[in-house]
């Protein structure tokens, strides 16, 4: 495992991110748009209004959303790398496929974490949520672990989908279901048994739940804190991270698409 | 003794039912300037990708710089430079950042990479443009940067897959001069694929590839003499029974 190569891949992700002003701006503004509009709407139908202000309730979910867009989309940039040819250059470097997968995932983790921490500092003061040092530390751990798990998952998706056109499909069939079944906007325990079972297959659900443990500990008894044990959240995220990384490394090793495509064109 | 820089034995690759490369026996000597001539779809890129460990052979075996391309894939990749047909630069990074990114992927420590990058930028005429994004470079300069990056880790064998494709005649000529200088200075083995006969002409030896098969192999002079013709174009016609380039529709 070449540490230098991993650093190089991460450094490139950072340079690219800070050059894409629009992407930075969107990732920082998006959660506040949700806070204002979705927050206002859902607050009117939220049954727990006497117990907790809805905007405060959705803060952990919004942080989870920042992590998801930040790290999942960063890892999905591998699709763009393939189109631009950069991936081929990386594949011809004398490094293992697992090194590439690790570098890409760590880059995505760093981006997801940075964005979530930036949004978090503003968001928590806006909704007046003061979890204390232990809570903040746990929230940070939750953000890092979720970024890692979602980054690995994004890379796996990128290794599977072949073109940018499929990107929209990913948004509709991965990102939105993941968000709505994560507990970000409403408690998942009230969903029917079938949907509730799907929640356990959703990495974001573990991340949001861990964030609720960290930030909404005071409302646990009222039913608005974490809904699963902390240990399960951590184990779930770790499992998704490891499985995603291993699978993505395997799939990246089979990048025969380039030459194969050339031969399709010939016939 | 000089080992073969590239050695292929019965090398072949199928894509499903398509036989991209049938059965290739080839030996390229250390320091040789080797041309791989054939029309589009002849199997040139497939061969390069097989030798560069990007594809797994369906049959046969190959060694590059003494390493088995399947068993010792990492060592093989460490010993070669590969310039792909289409540019593989990151357009959002600067010239220098692209080289630095590659230096890290090739595990070159900063104190080795920095002087090497400066040297290559000078050699390839990119010194003044080093802080520009690749997006802002003309095609010829991008190609030069692609090649500079392929040379960064001082490979023993440099693969150039149709390096002049898409360049205007002037950029093509200056790239060509650059290659000649590079070879004279380093004694590097160069494996060049092309469908232009004029690019195969200065090669030490030329392999003519058609439909996944080796049609002829030798120095340009030998090939012409053996076929009793004046140009490599006619060699291709004599050996395969059809012209190298389809007559253009215009």
PDB file of C-alpha atoms in Angstrom, chain A residues 26 77 102 112 152 155 162 198:
ATOM      1  CA  UNK A  26     -24.492  24.372  -3.183  1.00  0.00           C
ATOM      2  CA  UNK A  77     -16.859  11.771  -9.351  1.00  0.00           C
ATOM      3  CA  UNK A 102      -8.848   3.747  -0.377  1.00  0.00           C
ATOM      4  CA  UNK A 112     -17.997  15.075   3.526  1.00  0.00           C
ATOM      5  CA  UNK A 152     -17.219   3.746   0.040  1.00  0.00           C
ATOM      6  CA  UNK A 155     -17.268   4.515  -5.046  1.00  0.00           C
ATOM      7  CA  UNK A 162     -20.820   3.327 -16.665  1.00  0.00           C
ATOM      8  CA  UNK A 198     -35.301  -1.469   4.637  1.00  0.00           C
TER       9      UNK A 198
END
